[in-house]
JSON list of C-alpha atoms and ligand atoms in Angstrom, two decimals:
[
{"chain": "A", "resi": 1, "resn": "VAL", "atom": "CA", "xyz": [12.86, -68.94, 72.88]},
{"chain": "A", "resi": 2, "resn": "ASN", "atom": "CA", "xyz": [15.42, -66.15, 71.43]},
{"chain": "A", "resi": 3, "resn": "THR", "atom": "CA", "xyz": [15.94, -67.56, 67.61]},
{"chain": "A", "resi": 4, "resn": "PHE", "atom": "CA", "xyz": [19.38, -66.60, 68.03]},
{"chain": "A", "resi": 5, "resn": "TYR", "atom": "CA", "xyz": [19.96, -68.80, 70.87]},
{"chain": "A", "resi": 6, "resn": "ALA", "atom": "CA", "xyz": [22.33, -71.18, 69.25]},
{"chain": "A", "resi": 7, "resn": "SER", "atom": "CA", "xyz": [20.24, -74.03, 71.25]},
{"chain": "A", "resi": 8, "resn": "SER", "atom": "CA", "xyz": [21.99, -77.45, 69.57]},
{"chain": "A", "resi": 9, "resn": "GLN", "atom": "CA", "xyz": [24.95, -75.71, 69.66]},
{"chain": "A", "resi": 10, "resn": "THR", "atom": "CA", "xyz": [25.60, -74.79, 73.05]},
{"chain": "A", "resi": 11, "resn": "CYS", "atom": "CA", "xyz": [27.13, -76.96, 76.28]},
{"chain": "A", "resi": 12, "resn": "HIS", "atom": "CA", "xyz": [24.31, -77.10, 78.49]},
{"chain": "A", "resi": 13, "resn": "CYS", "atom": "CA", "xyz": [26.99, -77.94, 81.13]},
{"chain": "A", "resi": 14, "resn": "CYS", "atom": "CA", "xyz": [29.79, -74.99, 80.77]},
{"chain": "A", "resi": 15, "resn": "GLY", "atom": "CA", "xyz": [28.08, -72.82, 77.95]},
{"chain": "A", "resi": 16, "resn": "TYR", "atom": "CA", "xyz": [30.74, -73.85, 75.50]},
{"chain": "A", "resi": 17, "resn": "LYS", "atom": "CA", "xyz": [29.36, -73.20, 72.15]},
{"chain": "A", "resi": 18, "resn": "ASN", "atom": "CA", "xyz": [30.26, -75.93, 69.41]},
{"chain": "A", "resi": 19, "resn": "GLU", "atom": "CA", "xyz": [30.02, -74.31, 65.99]},
{"chain": "A", "resi": 20, "resn": "GLU", "atom": "CA", "xyz": [30.59, -77.85, 64.25]},
{"chain": "A", "resi": 21, "resn": "THR", "atom": "CA", "xyz": [27.02, -78.73, 65.08]},
{"chain": "A", "resi": 22, "resn": "LYS", "atom": "CA", "xyz": [25.80, -76.03, 62.75]},
{"chain": "A", "resi": 23, "resn": "ASP", "atom": "CA", "xyz": [25.90, -78.94, 60.36]},
{"chain": "A", "resi": 24, "resn": "LEU", "atom": "CA", "xyz": [22.73, -80.69, 61.10]},
{"chain": "A", "resi": 25, "resn": "ASN", "atom": "CA", "xyz": [24.35, -84.29, 60.12]},
{"chain": "A", "resi": 26, "resn": "VAL", "atom": "CA", "xyz": [26.24, -83.99, 63.35]},
{"chain": "A", "resi": 27, "resn": "ARG", "atom": "CA", "xyz": [23.76, -85.96, 65.71]},
{"chain": "A", "resi": 28, "resn": "GLU", "atom": "CA", "xyz": [26.36, -86.16, 68.85]},
{"chain": "A", "resi": 29, "resn": "TRP", "atom": "CA", "xyz": [29.43, -83.99, 70.06]},
{"chain": "A", "resi": 30, "resn": "THR", "atom": "CA", "xyz": [31.95, -84.06, 72.88]},
{"chain": "A", "resi": 31, "resn": "CYS", "atom": "CA", "xyz": [32.34, -80.48, 74.56]},
{"chain": "A", "resi": 32, "resn": "PRO", "atom": "CA", "xyz": [36.12, -80.08, 74.61]},
{"chain": "A", "resi": 33, "resn": "LYS", "atom": "CA", "xyz": [35.77, -78.06, 77.40]},
{"chain": "A", "resi": 34, "resn": "CYS", "atom": "CA", "xyz": [34.23, -80.32, 80.03]},
{"chain": "A", "resi": 35, "resn": "HIS", "atom": "CA", "xyz": [34.23, -83.74, 77.96]},
{"chain": "A", "resi": 36, "resn": "SER", "atom": "CA", "xyz": [30.30, -84.11, 78.19]},
{"chain": "A", "resi": 37, "resn": "ASN", "atom": "CA", "xyz": [28.53, -85.77, 75.56]},
{"chain": "A", "resi": 38, "resn": "HIS", "atom": "CA", "xyz": [25.77, -84.46, 73.42]},
{"chain": "A", "resi": 39, "resn": "ASP", "atom": "CA", "xyz": [23.15, -85.68, 71.73]},
{"chain": "A", "resi": 40, "resn": "ARG", "atom": "CA", "xyz": [22.01, -82.59, 69.48]},
{"chain": "A", "resi": 41, "resn": "ASP", "atom": "CA", "xyz": [18.26, -82.64, 70.21]},
{"chain": "A", "resi": 42, "resn": "VAL", "atom": "CA", "xyz": [18.43, -83.82, 73.77]},
{"chain": "A", "resi": 43, "resn": "ASN", "atom": "CA", "xyz": [21.33, -80.88, 74.31]},
{"chain": "A", "resi": 44, "resn": "ALA", "atom": "CA", "xyz": [18.49, -78.07, 72.41]},
{"chain": "A", "resi": 45, "resn": "SER", "atom": "CA", "xyz": [15.82, -79.16, 74.76]},
{"chain": "A", "resi": 46, "resn": "ILE", "atom": "CA", "xyz": [17.93, -79.05, 77.94]},
{"chain": "A", "resi": 47, "resn": "ASN", "atom": "CA", "xyz": [18.94, -75.57, 76.57]},
{"chain": "A", "resi": 48, "resn": "ILE", "atom": "CA", "xyz": [15.44, -74.15, 75.49]},
{"chain": "A", "resi": 49, "resn": "LEU", "atom": "CA", "xyz": [14.10, -75.40, 78.74]},
{"chain": "A", "resi": 50, "resn": "MET", "atom": "CA", "xyz": [16.93, -74.00, 80.56]},
{"chain": "A", "resi": 51, "resn": "GLN", "atom": "CA", "xyz": [16.43, -70.61, 78.50]},
{"chain": "A", "resi": 52, "resn": "GLY", "atom": "CA", "xyz": [12.55, -70.78, 79.80]},
{"chain": "A", "resi": 53, "resn": "ILE", "atom": "CA", "xyz": [13.65, -70.89, 83.51]},
{"chain": "A", "resi": 54, "resn": "LEU", "atom": "CA", "xyz": [16.02, -68.04, 83.29]},
{"chain": "A", "resi": 55, "resn": "ALA", "atom": "CA", "xyz": [13.30, -66.04, 81.34]},
{"chain": "A", "resi": 56, "resn": "ASN", "atom": "CA", "xyz": [11.28, -66.36, 84.49]},
{"chain": "B", "resi": 101, "resn": "LIG", "atom": "ZN1", "xyz": [31.06, -78.20, 78.41]}
]
C-alpha cells in the first residue's frame, strides 16, 4: 500500500478526498459529493483493499 495514499480520507464511493479527516478525532464523516456516510477505519480498510485489488 502506498503510504502517501490517504486511505482514511478518501471516499471509496466517488473518490472524493476529505481533508478534514486528517484530524484523527474525526471518527465519521459524510462525503459532500455523494453523501455517503463513512466510518474512518472502515473506509480506510475498504480503500486499502481496493488499492490491493487495483495493484494486481
Ligand atoms: Zn463520495
